PDB file of C-alpha atoms in Angstrom:
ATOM      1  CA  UNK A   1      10.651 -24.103   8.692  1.00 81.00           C
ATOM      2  CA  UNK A   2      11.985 -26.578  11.103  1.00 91.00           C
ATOM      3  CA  UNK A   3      10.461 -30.092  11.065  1.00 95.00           C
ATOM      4  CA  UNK A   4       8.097 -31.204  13.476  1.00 97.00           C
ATOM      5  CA  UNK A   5       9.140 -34.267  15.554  1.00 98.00           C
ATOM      6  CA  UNK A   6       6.228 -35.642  17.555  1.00 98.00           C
ATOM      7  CA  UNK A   7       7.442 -37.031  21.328  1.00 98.00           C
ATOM      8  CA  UNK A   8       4.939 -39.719  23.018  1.00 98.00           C
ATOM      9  CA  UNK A   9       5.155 -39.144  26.924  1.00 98.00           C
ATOM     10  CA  UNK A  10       5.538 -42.706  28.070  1.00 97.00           C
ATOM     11  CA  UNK A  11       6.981 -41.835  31.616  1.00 94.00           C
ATOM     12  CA  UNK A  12       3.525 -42.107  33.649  1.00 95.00           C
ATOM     13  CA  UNK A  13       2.897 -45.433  32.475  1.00 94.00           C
ATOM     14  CA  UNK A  14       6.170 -46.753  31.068  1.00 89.00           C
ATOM     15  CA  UNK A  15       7.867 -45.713  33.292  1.00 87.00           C
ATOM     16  CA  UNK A  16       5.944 -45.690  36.836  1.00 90.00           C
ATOM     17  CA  UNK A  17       5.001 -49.001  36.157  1.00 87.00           C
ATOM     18  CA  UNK A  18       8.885 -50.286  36.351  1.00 79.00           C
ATOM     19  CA  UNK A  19       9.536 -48.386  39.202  1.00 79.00           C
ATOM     20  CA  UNK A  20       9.564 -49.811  42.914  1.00 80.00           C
ATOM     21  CA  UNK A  21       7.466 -47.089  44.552  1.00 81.00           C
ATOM     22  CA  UNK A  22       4.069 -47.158  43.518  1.00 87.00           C
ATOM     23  CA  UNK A  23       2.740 -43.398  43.711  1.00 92.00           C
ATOM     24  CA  UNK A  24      -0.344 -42.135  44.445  1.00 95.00           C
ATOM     25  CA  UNK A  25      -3.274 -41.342  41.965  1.00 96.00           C
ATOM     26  CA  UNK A  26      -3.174 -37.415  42.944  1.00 97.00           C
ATOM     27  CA  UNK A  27       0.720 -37.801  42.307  1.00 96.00           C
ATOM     28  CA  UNK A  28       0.324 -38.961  39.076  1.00 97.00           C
ATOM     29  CA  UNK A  29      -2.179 -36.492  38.291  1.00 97.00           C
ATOM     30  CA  UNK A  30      -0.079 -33.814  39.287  1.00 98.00           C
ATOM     31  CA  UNK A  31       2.730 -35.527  36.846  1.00 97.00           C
ATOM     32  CA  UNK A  32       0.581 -35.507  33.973  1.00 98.00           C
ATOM     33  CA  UNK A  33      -0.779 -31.656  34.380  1.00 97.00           C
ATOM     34  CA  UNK A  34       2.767 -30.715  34.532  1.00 98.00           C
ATOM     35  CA  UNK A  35       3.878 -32.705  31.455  1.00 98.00           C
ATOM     36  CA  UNK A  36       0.865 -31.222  29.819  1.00 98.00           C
ATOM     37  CA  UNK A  37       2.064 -27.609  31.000  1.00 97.00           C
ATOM     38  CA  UNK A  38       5.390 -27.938  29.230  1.00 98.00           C
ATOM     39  CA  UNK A  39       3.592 -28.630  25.917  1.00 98.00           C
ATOM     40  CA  UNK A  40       3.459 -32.185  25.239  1.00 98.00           C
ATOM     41  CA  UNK A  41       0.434 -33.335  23.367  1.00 98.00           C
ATOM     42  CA  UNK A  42       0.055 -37.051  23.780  1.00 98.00           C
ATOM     43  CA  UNK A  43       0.766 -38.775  27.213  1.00 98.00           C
ATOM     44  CA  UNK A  44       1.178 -42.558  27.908  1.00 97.00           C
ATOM     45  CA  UNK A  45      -0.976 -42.830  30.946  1.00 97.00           C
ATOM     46  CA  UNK A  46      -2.210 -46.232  32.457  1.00 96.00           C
ATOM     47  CA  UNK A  47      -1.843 -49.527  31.994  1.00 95.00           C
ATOM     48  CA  UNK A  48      -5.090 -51.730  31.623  1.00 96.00           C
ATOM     49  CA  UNK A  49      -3.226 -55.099  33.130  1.00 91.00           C
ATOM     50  CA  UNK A  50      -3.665 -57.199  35.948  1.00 89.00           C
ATOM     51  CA  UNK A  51      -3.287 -55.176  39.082  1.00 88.00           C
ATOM     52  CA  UNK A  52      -1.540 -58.104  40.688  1.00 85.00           C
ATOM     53  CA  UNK A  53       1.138 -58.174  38.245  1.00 85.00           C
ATOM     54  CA  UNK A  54       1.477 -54.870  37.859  1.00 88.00           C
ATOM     55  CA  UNK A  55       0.517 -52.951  41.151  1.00 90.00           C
ATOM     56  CA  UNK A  56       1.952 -50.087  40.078  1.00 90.00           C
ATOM     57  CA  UNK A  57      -0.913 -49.271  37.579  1.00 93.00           C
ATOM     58  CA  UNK A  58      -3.799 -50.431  39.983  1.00 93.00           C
ATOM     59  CA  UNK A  59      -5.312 -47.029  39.599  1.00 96.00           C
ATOM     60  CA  UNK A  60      -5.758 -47.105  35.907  1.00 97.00           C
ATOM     61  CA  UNK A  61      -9.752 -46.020  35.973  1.00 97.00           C
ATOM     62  CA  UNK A  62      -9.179 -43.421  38.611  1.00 97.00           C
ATOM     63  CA  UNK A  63      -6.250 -41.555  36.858  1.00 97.00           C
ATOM     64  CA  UNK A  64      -8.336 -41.427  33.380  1.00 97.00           C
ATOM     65  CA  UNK A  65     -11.015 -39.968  35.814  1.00 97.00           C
ATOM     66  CA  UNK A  66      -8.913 -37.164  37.076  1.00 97.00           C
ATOM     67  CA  UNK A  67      -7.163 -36.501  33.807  1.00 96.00           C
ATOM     68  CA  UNK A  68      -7.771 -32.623  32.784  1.00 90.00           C
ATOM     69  CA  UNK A  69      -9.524 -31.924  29.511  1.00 91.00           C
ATOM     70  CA  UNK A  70      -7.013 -29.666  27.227  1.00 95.00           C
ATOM     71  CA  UNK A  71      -7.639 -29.638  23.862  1.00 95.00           C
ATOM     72  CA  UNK A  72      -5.509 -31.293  21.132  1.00 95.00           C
ATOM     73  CA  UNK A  73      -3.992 -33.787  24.257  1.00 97.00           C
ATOM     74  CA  UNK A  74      -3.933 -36.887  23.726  1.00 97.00           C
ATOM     75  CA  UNK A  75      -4.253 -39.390  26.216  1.00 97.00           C
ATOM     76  CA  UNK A  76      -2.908 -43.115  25.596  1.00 98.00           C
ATOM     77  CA  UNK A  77      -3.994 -46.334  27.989  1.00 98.00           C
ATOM     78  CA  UNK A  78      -1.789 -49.417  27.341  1.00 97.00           C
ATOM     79  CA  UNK A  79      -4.205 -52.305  26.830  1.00 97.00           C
ATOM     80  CA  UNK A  80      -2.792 -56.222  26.011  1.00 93.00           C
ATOM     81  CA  UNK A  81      -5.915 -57.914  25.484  1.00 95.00           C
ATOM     82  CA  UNK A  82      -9.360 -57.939  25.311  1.00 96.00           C
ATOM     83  CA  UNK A  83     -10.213 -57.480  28.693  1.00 96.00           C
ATOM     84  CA  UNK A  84      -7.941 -54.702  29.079  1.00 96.00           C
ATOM     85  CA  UNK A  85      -9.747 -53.310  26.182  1.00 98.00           C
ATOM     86  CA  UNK A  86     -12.794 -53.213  27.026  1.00 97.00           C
ATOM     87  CA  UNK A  87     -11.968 -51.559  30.660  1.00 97.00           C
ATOM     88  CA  UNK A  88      -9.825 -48.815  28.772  1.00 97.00           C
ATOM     89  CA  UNK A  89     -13.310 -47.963  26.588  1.00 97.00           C
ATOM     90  CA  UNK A  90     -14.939 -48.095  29.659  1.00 97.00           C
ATOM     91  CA  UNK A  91     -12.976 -45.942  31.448  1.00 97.00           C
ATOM     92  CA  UNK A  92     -13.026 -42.977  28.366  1.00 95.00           C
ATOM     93  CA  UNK A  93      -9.658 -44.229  26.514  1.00 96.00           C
ATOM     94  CA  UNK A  94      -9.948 -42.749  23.687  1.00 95.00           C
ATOM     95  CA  UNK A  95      -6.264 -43.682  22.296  1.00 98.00           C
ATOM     96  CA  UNK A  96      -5.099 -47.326  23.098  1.00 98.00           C
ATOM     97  CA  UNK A  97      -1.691 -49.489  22.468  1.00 98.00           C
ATOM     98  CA  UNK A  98      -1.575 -52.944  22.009  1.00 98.00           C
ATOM     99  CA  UNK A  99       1.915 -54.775  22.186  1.00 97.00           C
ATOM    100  CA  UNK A 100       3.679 -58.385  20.801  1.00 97.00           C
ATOM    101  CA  UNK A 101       7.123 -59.276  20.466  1.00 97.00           C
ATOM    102  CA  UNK A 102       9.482 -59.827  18.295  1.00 98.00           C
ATOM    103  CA  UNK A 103      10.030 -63.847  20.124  1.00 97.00           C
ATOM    104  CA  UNK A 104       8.441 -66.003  21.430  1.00 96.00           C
ATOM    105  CA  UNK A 105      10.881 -66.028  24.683  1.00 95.00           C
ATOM    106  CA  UNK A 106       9.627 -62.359  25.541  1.00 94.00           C
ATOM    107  CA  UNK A 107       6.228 -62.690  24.770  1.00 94.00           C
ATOM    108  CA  UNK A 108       5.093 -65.625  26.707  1.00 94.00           C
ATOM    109  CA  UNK A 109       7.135 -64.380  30.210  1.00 90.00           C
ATOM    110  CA  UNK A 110       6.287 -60.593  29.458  1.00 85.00           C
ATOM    111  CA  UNK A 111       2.250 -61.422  28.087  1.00 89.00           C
ATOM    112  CA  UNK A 112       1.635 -65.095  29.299  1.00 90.00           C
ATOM    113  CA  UNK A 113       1.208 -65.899  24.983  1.00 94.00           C
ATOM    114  CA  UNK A 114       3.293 -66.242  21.712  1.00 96.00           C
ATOM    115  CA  UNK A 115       3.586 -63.758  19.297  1.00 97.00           C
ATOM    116  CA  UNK A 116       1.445 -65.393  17.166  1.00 97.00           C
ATOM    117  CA  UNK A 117      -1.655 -65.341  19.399  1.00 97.00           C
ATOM    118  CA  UNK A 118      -0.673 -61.394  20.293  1.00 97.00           C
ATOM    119  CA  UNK A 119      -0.923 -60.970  16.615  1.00 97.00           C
ATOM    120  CA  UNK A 120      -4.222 -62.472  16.665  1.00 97.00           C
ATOM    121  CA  UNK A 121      -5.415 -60.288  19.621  1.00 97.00           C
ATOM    122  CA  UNK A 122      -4.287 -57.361  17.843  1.00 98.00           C
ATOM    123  CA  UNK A 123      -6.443 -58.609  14.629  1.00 98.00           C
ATOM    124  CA  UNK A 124      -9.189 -59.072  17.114  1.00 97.00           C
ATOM    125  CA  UNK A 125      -9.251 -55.368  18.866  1.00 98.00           C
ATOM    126  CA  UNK A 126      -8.213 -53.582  15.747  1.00 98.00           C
ATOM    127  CA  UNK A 127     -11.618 -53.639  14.147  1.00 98.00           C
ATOM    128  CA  UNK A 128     -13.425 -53.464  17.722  1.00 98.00           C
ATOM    129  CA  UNK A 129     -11.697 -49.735  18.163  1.00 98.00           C
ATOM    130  CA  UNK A 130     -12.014 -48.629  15.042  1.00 97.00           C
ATOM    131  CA  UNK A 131     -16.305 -49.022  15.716  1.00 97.00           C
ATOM    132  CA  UNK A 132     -15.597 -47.560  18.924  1.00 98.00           C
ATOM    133  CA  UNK A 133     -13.698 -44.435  17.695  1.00 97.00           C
ATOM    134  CA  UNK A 134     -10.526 -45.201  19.137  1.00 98.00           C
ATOM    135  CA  UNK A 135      -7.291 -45.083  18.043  1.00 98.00           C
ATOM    136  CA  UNK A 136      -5.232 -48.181  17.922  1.00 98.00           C
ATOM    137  CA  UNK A 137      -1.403 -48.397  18.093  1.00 98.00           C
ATOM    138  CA  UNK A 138       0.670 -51.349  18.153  1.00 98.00           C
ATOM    139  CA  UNK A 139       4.203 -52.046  19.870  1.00 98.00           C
ATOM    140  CA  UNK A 140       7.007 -54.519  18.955  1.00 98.00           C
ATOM    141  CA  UNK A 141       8.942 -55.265  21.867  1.00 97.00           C
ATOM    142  CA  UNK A 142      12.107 -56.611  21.599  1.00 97.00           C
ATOM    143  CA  UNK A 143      12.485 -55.494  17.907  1.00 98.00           C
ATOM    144  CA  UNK A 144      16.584 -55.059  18.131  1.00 98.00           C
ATOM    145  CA  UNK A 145      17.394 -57.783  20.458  1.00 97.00           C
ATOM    146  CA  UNK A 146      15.928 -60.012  22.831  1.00 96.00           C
ATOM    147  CA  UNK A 147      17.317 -60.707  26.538  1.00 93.00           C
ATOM    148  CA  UNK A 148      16.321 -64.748  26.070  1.00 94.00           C
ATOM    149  CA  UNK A 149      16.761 -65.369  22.390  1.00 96.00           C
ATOM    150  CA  UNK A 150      20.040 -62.950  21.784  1.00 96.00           C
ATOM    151  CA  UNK A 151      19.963 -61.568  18.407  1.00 97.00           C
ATOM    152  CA  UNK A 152      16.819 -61.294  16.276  1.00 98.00           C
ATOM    153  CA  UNK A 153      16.539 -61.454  13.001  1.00 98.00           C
ATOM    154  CA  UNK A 154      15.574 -58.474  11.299  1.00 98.00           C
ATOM    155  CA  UNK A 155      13.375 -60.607   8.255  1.00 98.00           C
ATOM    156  CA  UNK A 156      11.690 -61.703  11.465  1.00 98.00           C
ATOM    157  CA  UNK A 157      10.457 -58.194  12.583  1.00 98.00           C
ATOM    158  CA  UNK A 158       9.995 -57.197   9.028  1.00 98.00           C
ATOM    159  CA  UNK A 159       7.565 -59.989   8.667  1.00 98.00           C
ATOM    160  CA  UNK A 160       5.871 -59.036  11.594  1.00 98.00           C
ATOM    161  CA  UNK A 161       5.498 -55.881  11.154  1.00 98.00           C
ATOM    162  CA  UNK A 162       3.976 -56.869   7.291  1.00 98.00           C
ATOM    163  CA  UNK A 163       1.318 -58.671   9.859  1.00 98.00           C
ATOM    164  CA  UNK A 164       0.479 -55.994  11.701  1.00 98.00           C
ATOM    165  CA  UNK A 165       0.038 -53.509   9.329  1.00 98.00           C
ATOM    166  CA  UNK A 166      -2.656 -55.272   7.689  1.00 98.00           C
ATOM    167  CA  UNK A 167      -4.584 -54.269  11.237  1.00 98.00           C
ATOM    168  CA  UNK A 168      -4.231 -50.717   9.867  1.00 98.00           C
ATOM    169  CA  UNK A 169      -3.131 -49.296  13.276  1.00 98.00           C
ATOM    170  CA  UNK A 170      -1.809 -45.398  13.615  1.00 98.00           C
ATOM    171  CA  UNK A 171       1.598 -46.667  13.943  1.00 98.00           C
ATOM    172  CA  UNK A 172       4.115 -49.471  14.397  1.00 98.00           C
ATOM    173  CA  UNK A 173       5.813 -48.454  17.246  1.00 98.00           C
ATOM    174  CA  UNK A 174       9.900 -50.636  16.915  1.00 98.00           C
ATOM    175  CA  UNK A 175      10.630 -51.004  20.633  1.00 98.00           C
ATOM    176  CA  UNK A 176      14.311 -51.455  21.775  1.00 97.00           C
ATOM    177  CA  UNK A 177      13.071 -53.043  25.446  1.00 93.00           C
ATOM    178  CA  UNK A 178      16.625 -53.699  26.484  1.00 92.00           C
ATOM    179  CA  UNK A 179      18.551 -51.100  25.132  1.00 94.00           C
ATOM    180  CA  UNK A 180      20.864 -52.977  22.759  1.00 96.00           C
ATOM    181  CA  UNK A 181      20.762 -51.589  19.204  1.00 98.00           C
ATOM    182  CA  UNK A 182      23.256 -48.799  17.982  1.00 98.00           C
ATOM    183  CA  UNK A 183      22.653 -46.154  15.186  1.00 98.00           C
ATOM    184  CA  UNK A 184      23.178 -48.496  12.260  1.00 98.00           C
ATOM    185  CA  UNK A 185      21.054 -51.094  13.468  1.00 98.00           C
ATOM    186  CA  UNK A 186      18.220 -48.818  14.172  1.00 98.00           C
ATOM    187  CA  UNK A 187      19.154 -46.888  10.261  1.00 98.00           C
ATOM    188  CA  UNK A 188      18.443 -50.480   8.249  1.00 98.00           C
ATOM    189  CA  UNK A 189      15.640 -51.714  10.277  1.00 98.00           C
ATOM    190  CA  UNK A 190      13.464 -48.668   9.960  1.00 98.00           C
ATOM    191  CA  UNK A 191      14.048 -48.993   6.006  1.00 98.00           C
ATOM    192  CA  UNK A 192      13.115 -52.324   5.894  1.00 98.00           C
ATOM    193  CA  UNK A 193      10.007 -52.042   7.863  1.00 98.00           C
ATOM    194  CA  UNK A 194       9.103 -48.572   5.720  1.00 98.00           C
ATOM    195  CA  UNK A 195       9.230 -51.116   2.776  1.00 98.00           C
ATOM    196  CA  UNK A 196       6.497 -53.444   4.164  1.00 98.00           C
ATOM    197  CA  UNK A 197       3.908 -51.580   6.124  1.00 98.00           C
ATOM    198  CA  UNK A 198       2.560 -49.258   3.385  1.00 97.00           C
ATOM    199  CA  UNK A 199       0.876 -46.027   4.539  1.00 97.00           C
ATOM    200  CA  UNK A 200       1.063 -46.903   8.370  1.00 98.00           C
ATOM    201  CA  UNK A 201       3.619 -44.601  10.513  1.00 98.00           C
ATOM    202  CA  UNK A 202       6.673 -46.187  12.024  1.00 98.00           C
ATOM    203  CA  UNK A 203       7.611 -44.682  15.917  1.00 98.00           C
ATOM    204  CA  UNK A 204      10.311 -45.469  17.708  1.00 98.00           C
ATOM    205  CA  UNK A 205      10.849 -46.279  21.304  1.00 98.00           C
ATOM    206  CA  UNK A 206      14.599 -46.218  23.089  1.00 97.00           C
ATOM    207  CA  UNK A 207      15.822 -47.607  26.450  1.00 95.00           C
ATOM    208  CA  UNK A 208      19.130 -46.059  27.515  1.00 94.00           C
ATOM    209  CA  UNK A 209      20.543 -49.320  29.070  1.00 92.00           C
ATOM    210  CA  UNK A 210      24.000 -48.800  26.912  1.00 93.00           C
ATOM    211  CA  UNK A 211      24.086 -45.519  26.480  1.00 94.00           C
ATOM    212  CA  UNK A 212      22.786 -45.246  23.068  1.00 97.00           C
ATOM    213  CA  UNK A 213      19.064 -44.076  23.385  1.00 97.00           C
ATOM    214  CA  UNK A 214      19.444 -40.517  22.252  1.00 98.00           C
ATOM    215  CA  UNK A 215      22.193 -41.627  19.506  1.00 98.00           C
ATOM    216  CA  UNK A 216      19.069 -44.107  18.273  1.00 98.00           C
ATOM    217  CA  UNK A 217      16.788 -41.635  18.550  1.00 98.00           C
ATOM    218  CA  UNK A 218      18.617 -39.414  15.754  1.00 98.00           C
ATOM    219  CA  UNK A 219      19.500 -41.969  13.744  1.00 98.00           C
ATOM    220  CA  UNK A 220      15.621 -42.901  13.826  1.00 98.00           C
ATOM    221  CA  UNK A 221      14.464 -39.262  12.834  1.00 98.00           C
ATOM    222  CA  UNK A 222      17.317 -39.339  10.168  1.00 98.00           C
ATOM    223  CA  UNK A 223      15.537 -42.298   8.863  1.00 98.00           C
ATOM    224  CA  UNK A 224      12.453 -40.365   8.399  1.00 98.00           C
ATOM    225  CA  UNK A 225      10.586 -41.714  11.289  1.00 98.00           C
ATOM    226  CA  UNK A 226       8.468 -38.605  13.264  1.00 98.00           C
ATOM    227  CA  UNK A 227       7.546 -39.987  16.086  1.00 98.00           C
ATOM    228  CA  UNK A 228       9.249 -40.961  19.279  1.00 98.00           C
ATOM    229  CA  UNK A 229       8.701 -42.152  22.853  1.00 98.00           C
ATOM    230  CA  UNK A 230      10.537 -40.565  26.033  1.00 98.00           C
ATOM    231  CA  UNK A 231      10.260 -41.543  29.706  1.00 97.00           C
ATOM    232  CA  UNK A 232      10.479 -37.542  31.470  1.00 97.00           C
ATOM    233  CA  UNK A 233      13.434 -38.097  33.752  1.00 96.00           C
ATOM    234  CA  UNK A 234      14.584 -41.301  32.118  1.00 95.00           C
ATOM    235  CA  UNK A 235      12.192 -43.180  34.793  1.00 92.00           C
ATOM    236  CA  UNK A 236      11.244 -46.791  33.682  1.00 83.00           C
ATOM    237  CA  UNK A 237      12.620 -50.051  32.595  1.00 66.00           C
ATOM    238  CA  UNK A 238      10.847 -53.129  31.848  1.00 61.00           C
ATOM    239  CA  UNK A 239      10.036 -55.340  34.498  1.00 58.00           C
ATOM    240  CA  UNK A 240       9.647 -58.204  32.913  1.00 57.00           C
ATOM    241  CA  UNK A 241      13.279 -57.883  31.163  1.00 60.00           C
ATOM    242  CA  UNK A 242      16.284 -58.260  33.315  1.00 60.00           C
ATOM    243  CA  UNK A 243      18.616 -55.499  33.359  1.00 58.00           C
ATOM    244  CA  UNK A 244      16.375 -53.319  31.327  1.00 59.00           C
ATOM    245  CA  UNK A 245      17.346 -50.145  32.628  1.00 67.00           C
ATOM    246  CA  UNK A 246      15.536 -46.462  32.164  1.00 81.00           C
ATOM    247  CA  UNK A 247      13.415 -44.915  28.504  1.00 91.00           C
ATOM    248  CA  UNK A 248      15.283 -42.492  26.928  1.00 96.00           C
ATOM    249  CA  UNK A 249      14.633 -39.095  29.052  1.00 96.00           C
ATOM    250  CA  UNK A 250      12.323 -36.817  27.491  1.00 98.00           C
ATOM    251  CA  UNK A 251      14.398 -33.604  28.026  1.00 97.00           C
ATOM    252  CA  UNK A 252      17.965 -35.234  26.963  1.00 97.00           C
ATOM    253  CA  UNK A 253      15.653 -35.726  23.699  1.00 98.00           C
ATOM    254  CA  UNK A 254      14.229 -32.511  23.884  1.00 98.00           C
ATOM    255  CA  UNK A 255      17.453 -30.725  23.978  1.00 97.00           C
ATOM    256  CA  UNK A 256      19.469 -32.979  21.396  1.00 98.00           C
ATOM    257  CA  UNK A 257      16.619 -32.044  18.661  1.00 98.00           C
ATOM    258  CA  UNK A 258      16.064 -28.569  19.711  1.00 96.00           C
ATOM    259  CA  UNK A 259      19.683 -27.984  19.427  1.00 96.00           C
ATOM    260  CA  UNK A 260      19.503 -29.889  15.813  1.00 97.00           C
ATOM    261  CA  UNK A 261      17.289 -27.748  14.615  1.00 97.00           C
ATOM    262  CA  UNK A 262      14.108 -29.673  15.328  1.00 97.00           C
ATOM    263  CA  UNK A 263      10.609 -28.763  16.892  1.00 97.00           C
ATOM    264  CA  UNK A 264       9.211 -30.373  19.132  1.00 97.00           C
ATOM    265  CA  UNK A 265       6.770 -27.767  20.689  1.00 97.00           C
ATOM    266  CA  UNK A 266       7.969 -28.641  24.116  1.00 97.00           C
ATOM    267  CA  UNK A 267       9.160 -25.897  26.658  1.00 97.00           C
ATOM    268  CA  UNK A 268      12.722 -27.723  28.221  1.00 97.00           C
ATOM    269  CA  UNK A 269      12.545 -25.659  30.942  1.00 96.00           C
ATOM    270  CA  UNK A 270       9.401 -26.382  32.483  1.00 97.00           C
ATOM    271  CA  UNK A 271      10.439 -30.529  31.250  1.00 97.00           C
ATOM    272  CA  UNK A 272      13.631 -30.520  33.031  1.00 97.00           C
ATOM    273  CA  UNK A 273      11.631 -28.762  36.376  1.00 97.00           C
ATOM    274  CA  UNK A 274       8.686 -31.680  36.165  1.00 98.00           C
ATOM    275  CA  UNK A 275      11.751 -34.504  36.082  1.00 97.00           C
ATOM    276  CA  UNK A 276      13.412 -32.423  39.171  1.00 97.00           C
ATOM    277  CA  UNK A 277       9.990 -32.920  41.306  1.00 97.00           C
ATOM    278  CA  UNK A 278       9.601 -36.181  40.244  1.00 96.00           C
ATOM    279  CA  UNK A 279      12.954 -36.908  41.594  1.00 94.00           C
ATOM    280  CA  UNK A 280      11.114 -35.333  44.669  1.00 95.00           C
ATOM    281  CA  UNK A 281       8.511 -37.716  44.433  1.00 93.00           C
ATOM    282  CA  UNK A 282      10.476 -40.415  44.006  1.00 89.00           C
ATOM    283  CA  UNK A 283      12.918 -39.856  46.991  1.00 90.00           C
ATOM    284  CA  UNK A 284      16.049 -40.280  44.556  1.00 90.00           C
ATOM    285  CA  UNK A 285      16.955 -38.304  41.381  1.00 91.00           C
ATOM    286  CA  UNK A 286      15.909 -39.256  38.148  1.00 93.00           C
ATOM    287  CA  UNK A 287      18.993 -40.777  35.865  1.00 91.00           C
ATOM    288  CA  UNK A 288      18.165 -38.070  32.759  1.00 94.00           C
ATOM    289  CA  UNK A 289      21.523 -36.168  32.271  1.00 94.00           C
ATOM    290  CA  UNK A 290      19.907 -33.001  31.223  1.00 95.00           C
ATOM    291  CA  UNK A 291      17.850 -32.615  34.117  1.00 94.00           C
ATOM    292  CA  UNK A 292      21.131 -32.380  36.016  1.00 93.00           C
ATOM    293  CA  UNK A 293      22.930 -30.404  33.748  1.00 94.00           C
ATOM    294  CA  UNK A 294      20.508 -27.946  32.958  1.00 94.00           C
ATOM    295  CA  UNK A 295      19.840 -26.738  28.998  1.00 93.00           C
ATOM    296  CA  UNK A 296      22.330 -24.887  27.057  1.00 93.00           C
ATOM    297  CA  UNK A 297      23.879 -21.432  26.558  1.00 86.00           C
ATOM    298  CA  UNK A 298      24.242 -21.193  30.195  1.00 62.00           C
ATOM    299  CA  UNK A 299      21.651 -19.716  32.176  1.00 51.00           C
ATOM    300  CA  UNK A 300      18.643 -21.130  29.917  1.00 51.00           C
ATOM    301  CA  UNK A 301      17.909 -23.769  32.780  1.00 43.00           C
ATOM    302  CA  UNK A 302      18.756 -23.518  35.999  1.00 40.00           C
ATOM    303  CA  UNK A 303      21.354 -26.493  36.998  1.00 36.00           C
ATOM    304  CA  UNK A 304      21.126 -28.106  40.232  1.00 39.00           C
ATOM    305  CA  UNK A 305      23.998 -27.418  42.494  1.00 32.00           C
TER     306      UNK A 305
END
């Protein structure tokens, strides 16, 4: 029997919220249902931040509104403090992530606070959810390399890590932001962390900025790790990170572990359609490769011309 590999749909948060055009709430509906359609099982879908900053997630109340109710879908609202919390359980979030950093750089221009005091507003929602019935996740940006501080230290995000775990979240998601680690990197640090965090799930989460997202990505699920976040049509970034470009796509991933021998549960075809309209949407095509190509044998997907 082939082993399960779970994907996390980041693309209608993660990645609309990096992208210029800010689309419309029935757009992003539409996005979702279709992601849905193709089998995916746990979305990324709003962002509870300050609409100022982040304009493209204004509509965070009205799109978990409009969601549609399928069973087993999980829906996940991005919250980075306690404010943000508190609208997400307001608003019917019923799955939440919470995010620090690996440095101090990246946390104060990317959070407005240290890492320390995002480690203490993770200890502070943690138990708040948990009496709420809500599942809490937690992110660590910049966990392979940081675009201020250069190299970070891997006993630094192995410590961290060893923090947050204590907040018994579902998972410790390690988050290459700007796209900088390579296989190896990706191998040691997910068996260090493994060694510190006890029961609590490790997920990983690639940007394709070098090229290496979907090597990562396999190295990761080599590593044991079964979780792992995809942007459907490589859309996304980071906007607070310079030169961060695109996630990983969700159908290059798709097809590189459905070709390995993986499941993912996810129907490529109807993926690599939904990043095609979003191009639409988006008046440019999406940078995923296998939405251009198509999915292999020949005559699987239909190519564009």
């Amino acid at each position: 029997m082939a082993r399960a590999i779970e994907i996390v749909e980041v693309g209608p948060r993660d990645g609309l919220q990096s992208e210029p055009e800010v689309l419309s709430t029935a757009t992003k509906l539409e996005l979702i249902n279709r992601l849905v359609a193709s089998g995916l099982k746990r979305l990324e879908v709003a962002s509870f931040v300050n609409p100022k900053r982040v304009p493209q997630m204004a509509d965070a109340e009205a799109v978990l509104a409009g969601l549609p109710k399928v069973p087993g879908v999980q829906y996940v609202g991005l919250v980075l403090n306690r404010k943000g919390f508190d609208r997400a359980l307001a608003a019917g979030c019923t799955e939440v992530g919470l995010v620090t950093a690996a440095t101090n750089s990246f946390s104060e221009r990317n959070q407005g606070a240290t890492t320390e005091e995002l480690i203490r507003t993770i200890e502070e929602i943690a138990p708040l959810a948990r009496e709420a019935g809500v599942r809490m996740q937690v992110t660590l940006s910049t966990a392979f390399g940081c675009p201020f501080e250069g190299e970070v230290p891997a006993a630094r995000v192995v410590e961290i890590c060893r923090r947050l775990a204590k907040s018994n979240p579902l998972e410790i998601a390690l988050a290459d932001t700007i796209g900088v680690a390579v296989p190896s990197q990706v191998t040691a640090l997910v068996e260090q962390v493994r060694g510190v965090v006890g029961d609590v799930a490790i997920r990983c989460h690639f940007h394709n900025t070098r090229n290496t997202a979907v090597a990562n990505a396999y190295a990761a699920v080599l590593a044991g790790v079964s979780t792992l976040d995809a942007s459907v049509g490589g859309v996304g970034g980071c906007p607070f990170a310079p030169n961060a470009t695109g996630n990983v796509g969700t159908e290059d991933l798709v097809y590189m572990l459905s070709r390995a021998g993986y499941d993912t549960g996810i129907d490529l075809t109807q993926l690599i359609e939904t990043a095609r309209w979003l191009g639409e949407q988006r008046g440019k095509p999406v940078p995923s490769m296998v939405s251009k190509a198509g999915g292999f044998p020949a005559g699987t997907v239909r190519a564009s011309a």
